[in-house]
Amino acid sequence: MNSTVIVVKRFDVHLSSRRTRRARGFTLIEAALATGIVGFGVVSMMQLFYACTQQNIVGSNATSAMLLANNVQEAMASLPFNDPVTGRTTFGPESGETTTLAYDDLDDFDGATFSPPIDSMLEQISDLDRFSQVVSVVPVYPNKLRSNGGATLEIPKTTYTGAVRVTVRILQDGPDGTAGEIYRTSWVRVDK
Amino acid sequence: MRTYTQQFRFRPYRRGVAAMLAMLFLVIFTTLAVAMLAMSTGNVQAASNLSDTARAQAASESGLRWMAYRFKKMTRPKTTTGNITSAVATTLWPSLRTSITNDFATMLLSSERVTGGSGTLVTSASIMTDVNGSAFSLSIQQHPLYVGDPLDARYVRVTSTGRYKAAVRSVSMEFKIDKKVKFAVIGKVPIQLGRNTIVEGPIGMGTAGKYPPIYMLSDFTHFDTTLKNRVASFNTLLKNYHTGNDGRISVNNSAEYKRATDAGYKDSNKDGYVDEYDLFLDRFDTNSDASVTRAEFTNPSTNKLYDDNLFTAIDTLNGPMFDGDPARTGYADDKIDNRDGYAKVRGQITLATTSSPWSSNLAGNGQTINDMITGPIAQTDPTQPAIKFGADSSDLFDLNPANFEQAATNFRPKTGPENGASTKTATVFTNVVISASDANSAAVTERTPFGSLSYQATYRRPVFKNITFKNCRIPKGLNAMFDNCRFEGVTFVETERDIVTSGNSVTTDPGQGMSWSQRKVSGDNFTKDKVLLASGTPTTGQSVTLGSQRGNNVRFNNCTFKGPLAGSYATAYTHFANSWEFTGATLFDNQVDQTATIVSPQVNIEMGSFTSPGSAPSTLVGVTVVGNIDIRGTSVVDGSIIVTGDGAGNTTLAYFGPRDDQTDPGANPEGGFGRLNIRYNPNRALPDGINIAIDVLPEIDTYTEGS
């Protein structure tokens, strides 16, 4: 029992003298390493936080964009296909229809850009002024609803076909000041 | 030893804590990072999914709207059956299915022409709505869909499934197979609505280039000078500052409403519009309770109502539609208020002409369309304008008179010997083909239209007085005058079917119809003063023409009709040669057939009294199919007026002057204006025999999301 204790002690003494020296240096290295590891982790985390935050913003913007597109769809839902007064004579706002509130048929919205965007009652939403709603209305063949989908229109806007496609693009101001498209949707309306 | 032992225990522990802590932090940070990444990625994915779903939803709704449009525009099957029952709908389905298939075959992209399904189901291919991948496909299935389905074969379910990327959304709506006129008044010639004439339902005029296609007079300018002047000022305001032709200013149109309020007008009945009715309230609602009682509408100087007929016309609007339909609150309660819902026209006015040529036509007189349309038009569909210009055939009713031939002919066997044994007494004729030899009074010579300064012809007529005719037939060329007679059951008036040109070819042209009417058979050449005989040997000053020999120009004076009146179809409108006049206190009280009161697709009808408009208040139930019609006096139309002829000058509803060709807005009949309540009644079935296409109409309240 005693001899065993002695051995331990010697061992301890031996170790104690070595480790006392190594422990001091190793602690610094260890601290540095720990700091490095933690720092690396923190930096990585910050980058990740940033990326995640960006992603959350993208998701948030996407849902805002959908809301804004739905606002336009809702605002146009109750409008007649043709102007109540001039009928099919004019494509786009008729003479005197200079404000959104005066729009009284679907094609009045063609080419309209709402910035700040509007709600479904055509009131401006100033809180979302970094977004804008861009509306296009183009005639489409009732027998080919995907017609007039390219940059160049195959059916002139003055041609009455009995059907139109309404496309709403939601743009968002970027950091450099230029607006980029973040959402678009479209639907078809037909003359009753 | 204790020290060593403590040292041994302490040092390894301290070294391990630092590493462990670092590791622990790393683990925590990593976990947090992964969690954040998952969450943010999830957010973006959720937004993306939502976005795709919204686009799929938009595509599916587009599909439903498109199918409603296709149903309206496609060549739909025709039927002569008037009432579309479940059994009739079942027999119609194969034809409708073919119509759908044929319609889809017109798609410009071959991939979109494909249809599938079998039996009561038709499915479409995927139909793209844009170039970005949004598409819908349709499923069209006739009910019943399962045992116990509460909907029968008259209903068709359309399910539109929209797709965008992986997102799928479905919407459904029921469509009903039906056959209806859908207009209170529809015709091919200009329509005039006079004073005390109120229309509950849509109006249509299907000929472009005839002006004015619609002409409406105010109901509030003929009995009180103060109100008349105010209405005139208001209409000037409308003319100068109102956009539209609906005769009313919306309180939501801030610019126009300000103009109106600045000029002293207001929305007195709080219905959201400033119109003539508000001026009427302002004038007579003395206690400001938004209603006008009989006492308030009584002229203090005469102690009589300013216009009893107008009061009644408004107070009885929106009445019961069918037997057992309870009257609305406020119906005929001797009080005019919002519950009566006055509008000169409640429904859309659909015109084939566009506004530009009409405006140009009026410009020469310094007039505008607003001058032609006086009184509020209350469109019931907010997505449609009050007046639809440039309407095409799919917006209107097919008015080809040939479509009504079978309907008219169906009445023939219900008269004369085909209906039963003919019996004849001095005062009662039953199942008889009436002959000129049956006349019981001296023949008369009179001009037609009767009493008109612009008469077209002069007829020699056999006269029948004080006779009751039960299911009798009036043969062609009788040209009779019936005085104080009673017609029970069905009455059928015959005429020549094939109207021919001088070259003996059958014509549909109304100009040729007039030539046919005047073409001499014997006697003198036709003039409007030559006395027309049906047969015999004309003497000097007399003539037999094709019109007098084979047509039927009949006058009914002070007669009562207890059943429908029908007449043979003629290929062309023949003006005076086929003309029926109802003068004096002629009363229509059809107790036999609720689907039709008059079916005479090429006959000119003159109805009502110039002098005693209230003497015989008639009710015309179901359809009134005529070549043309002028109604004066007091009548209720509970159905539809269908004018198939295109040869007359106009369809005049109410009083526009003492001559039938007059359009005098200031004319005052000596006995008052009477009143005309014309109401489209969707609950009334059509008579059998009208050969028109069925409708497949959306039942809006059945819209559901999900398949």
mmCIF file of N, CA, C and O in Angstrom, chain B residues 188-192 205 207-215 351-362 369 372 389 649-650 663:
data_model
loop_
_atom_site.group_PDB
_atom_site.id
_atom_site.type_symbol
_atom_site.label_atom_id
_atom_site.label_comp_id
_atom_site.label_asym_id
_atom_site.label_seq_id
_atom_site.Cartn_x
_atom_site.Cartn_y
_atom_site.Cartn_z
ATOM 1 N N LYS B 188 -85.545 44.345 -83.279
ATOM 2 C CA LYS B 188 -84.664 44.706 -84.387
ATOM 3 C C LYS B 188 -84.843 46.149 -84.824
ATOM 4 O O LYS B 188 -84.179 46.597 -85.749
ATOM 5 N N VAL B 189 -85.819 46.819 -84.226
ATOM 6 C CA VAL B 189 -86.062 48.214 -84.608
ATOM 7 C C VAL B 189 -85.917 49.088 -83.362
ATOM 8 O O VAL B 189 -85.952 48.583 -82.230
ATOM 9 N N PRO B 190 -85.716 50.388 -83.549
ATOM 10 C CA PRO B 190 -85.544 51.285 -82.400
ATOM 11 C C PRO B 190 -86.672 51.141 -81.375
ATOM 12 O O PRO B 190 -87.840 50.946 -81.740
ATOM 13 N N ILE B 191 -86.292 51.248 -80.123
ATOM 14 C CA ILE B 191 -87.243 51.060 -79.021
ATOM 15 C C ILE B 191 -87.450 52.405 -78.324
ATOM 16 O O ILE B 191 -86.482 53.088 -77.977
ATOM 17 N N GLN B 192 -88.705 52.747 -78.123
ATOM 18 C CA GLN B 192 -89.043 53.998 -77.450
ATOM 19 C C GLN B 192 -89.781 53.696 -76.149
ATOM 20 O O GLN B 192 -90.786 52.987 -76.167
ATOM 21 N N MET B 205 -81.418 45.842 -78.521
ATOM 22 C CA MET B 205 -81.776 46.253 -79.882
ATOM 23 C C MET B 205 -80.684 45.739 -80.802
ATOM 24 O O MET B 205 -79.528 46.137 -80.710
ATOM 25 N N THR B 207 -80.145 45.717 -84.194
ATOM 26 C CA THR B 207 -79.795 46.203 -85.522
ATOM 27 C C THR B 207 -78.923 47.442 -85.394
ATOM 28 O O THR B 207 -79.326 48.422 -84.768
ATOM 29 N N ALA B 208 -77.754 47.381 -85.993
ATOM 30 C CA ALA B 208 -76.892 48.569 -86.003
ATOM 31 C C ALA B 208 -77.350 49.498 -87.122
ATOM 32 O O ALA B 208 -77.926 49.056 -88.118
ATOM 33 N N GLY B 209 -77.128 50.769 -86.914
ATOM 34 C CA GLY B 209 -77.415 51.721 -87.987
ATOM 35 C C GLY B 209 -78.830 52.241 -88.005
ATOM 36 O O GLY B 209 -79.193 52.992 -88.916
ATOM 37 N N LYS B 210 -79.654 51.857 -87.048
ATOM 38 C CA LYS B 210 -80.995 52.432 -86.937
ATOM 39 C C LYS B 210 -81.010 53.327 -85.704
ATOM 40 O O LYS B 210 -80.767 52.852 -84.589
ATOM 41 N N TYR B 211 -81.328 54.593 -85.930
ATOM 42 C CA TYR B 211 -81.201 55.557 -84.838
ATOM 43 C C TYR B 211 -82.518 56.243 -84.525
ATOM 44 O O TYR B 211 -83.302 56.485 -85.435
ATOM 45 N N PRO B 212 -82.729 56.615 -83.289
ATOM 46 C CA PRO B 212 -81.947 56.221 -82.126
ATOM 47 C C PRO B 212 -82.322 54.795 -81.733
ATOM 48 O O PRO B 212 -83.521 54.472 -81.700
ATOM 49 N N PRO B 213 -81.371 53.961 -81.423
ATOM 50 C CA PRO B 213 -81.710 52.579 -81.084
ATOM 51 C C PRO B 213 -82.564 52.479 -79.818
ATOM 52 O O PRO B 213 -83.333 51.538 -79.669
ATOM 53 N N ILE B 214 -82.399 53.459 -78.943
ATOM 54 C CA ILE B 214 -83.244 53.514 -77.744
ATOM 55 C C ILE B 214 -83.552 54.984 -77.465
ATOM 56 O O ILE B 214 -82.693 55.847 -77.636
ATOM 57 N N TYR B 215 -84.779 55.233 -77.098
ATOM 58 C CA TYR B 215 -85.187 56.600 -76.797
ATOM 59 C C TYR B 215 -86.066 56.533 -75.551
ATOM 60 O O TYR B 215 -87.077 55.837 -75.542
ATOM 61 N N LEU B 351 -76.967 47.191 -77.112
ATOM 62 C CA LEU B 351 -77.219 47.762 -78.433
ATOM 63 C C LEU B 351 -76.197 47.253 -79.434
ATOM 64 O O LEU B 351 -74.999 47.199 -79.140
ATOM 65 N N ALA B 352 -76.676 46.912 -80.615
ATOM 66 C CA ALA B 352 -75.753 46.454 -81.654
ATOM 67 C C ALA B 352 -74.911 47.605 -82.183
ATOM 68 O O ALA B 352 -73.764 47.421 -82.568
ATOM 69 N N THR B 353 -75.456 48.778 -82.163
ATOM 70 C CA THR B 353 -74.708 49.922 -82.679
ATOM 71 C C THR B 353 -73.619 50.315 -81.688
ATOM 72 O O THR B 353 -73.729 50.053 -80.491
ATOM 73 N N THR B 354 -72.582 50.918 -82.213
ATOM 74 C CA THR B 354 -71.566 51.483 -81.337
ATOM 75 C C THR B 354 -71.913 52.945 -81.070
ATOM 76 O O THR B 354 -72.748 53.535 -81.759
ATOM 77 N N SER B 355 -71.251 53.529 -80.084
ATOM 78 C CA SER B 355 -71.638 54.881 -79.681
ATOM 79 C C SER B 355 -71.223 55.932 -80.717
ATOM 80 O O SER B 355 -71.921 56.931 -80.902
ATOM 81 N N SER B 356 -70.097 55.693 -81.399
ATOM 82 C CA SER B 356 -69.578 56.735 -82.304
ATOM 83 C C SER B 356 -70.549 57.082 -83.431
ATOM 84 O O SER B 356 -70.861 58.269 -83.626
ATOM 85 N N PRO B 357 -71.036 56.109 -84.202
ATOM 86 C CA PRO B 357 -71.958 56.501 -85.281
ATOM 87 C C PRO B 357 -73.261 57.078 -84.755
ATOM 88 O O PRO B 357 -73.854 57.954 -85.398
ATOM 89 N N TRP B 358 -73.695 56.614 -83.601
ATOM 90 C CA TRP B 358 -74.913 57.182 -83.022
ATOM 91 C C TRP B 358 -74.667 58.646 -82.651
ATOM 92 O O TRP B 358 -75.482 59.528 -82.944
ATOM 93 N N SER B 359 -73.516 58.896 -82.019
ATOM 94 C CA SER B 359 -73.176 60.274 -81.655
ATOM 95 C C SER B 359 -73.093 61.142 -82.902
ATOM 96 O O SER B 359 -73.571 62.286 -82.919
ATOM 97 N N SER B 360 -72.488 60.585 -83.945
ATOM 98 C CA SER B 360 -72.378 61.351 -85.190
ATOM 99 C C SER B 360 -73.757 61.638 -85.764
ATOM 100 O O SER B 360 -74.018 62.736 -86.271
ATOM 101 N N ASN B 361 -74.629 60.654 -85.680
ATOM 102 C CA ASN B 361 -75.984 60.826 -86.187
ATOM 103 C C ASN B 361 -76.725 61.935 -85.441
ATOM 104 O O ASN B 361 -77.517 62.680 -86.022
ATOM 105 N N LEU B 362 -76.441 62.047 -84.149
ATOM 106 C CA LEU B 362 -77.129 63.048 -83.331
ATOM 107 C C LEU B 362 -76.494 64.431 -83.438
ATOM 108 O O LEU B 362 -77.143 65.446 -83.198
ATOM 109 N N ILE B 369 -76.020 61.473 -76.983
ATOM 110 C CA ILE B 369 -76.717 60.256 -76.540
ATOM 111 C C ILE B 369 -77.474 60.519 -75.237
ATOM 112 O O ILE B 369 -78.546 59.956 -75.004
ATOM 113 N N MET B 372 -81.008 61.299 -75.558
ATOM 114 C CA MET B 372 -81.895 60.199 -75.958
ATOM 115 C C MET B 372 -82.263 59.297 -74.777
ATOM 116 O O MET B 372 -83.264 58.594 -74.814
ATOM 117 N N PHE B 389 -72.560 48.848 -75.901
ATOM 118 C CA PHE B 389 -72.573 49.177 -77.327
ATOM 119 C C PHE B 389 -71.834 48.094 -78.106
ATOM 120 O O PHE B 389 -70.981 47.392 -77.581
ATOM 121 N N GLY B 649 -90.847 51.188 -88.209
ATOM 122 C CA GLY B 649 -90.032 52.335 -87.825
ATOM 123 C C GLY B 649 -89.489 52.199 -86.430
ATOM 124 O O GLY B 649 -88.296 52.405 -86.191
ATOM 125 N N ASN B 650 -90.340 51.838 -85.500
ATOM 126 C CA ASN B 650 -89.879 51.672 -84.135
ATOM 127 C C ASN B 650 -90.918 50.913 -83.314
ATOM 128 O O ASN B 650 -92.083 50.789 -83.719
ATOM 129 N N THR B 663 -92.928 60.733 -82.756
ATOM 130 C CA THR B 663 -91.986 60.608 -81.658
ATOM 131 C C THR B 663 -91.902 61.971 -80.999
ATOM 132 O O THR B 663 -90.917 62.676 -81.097
#
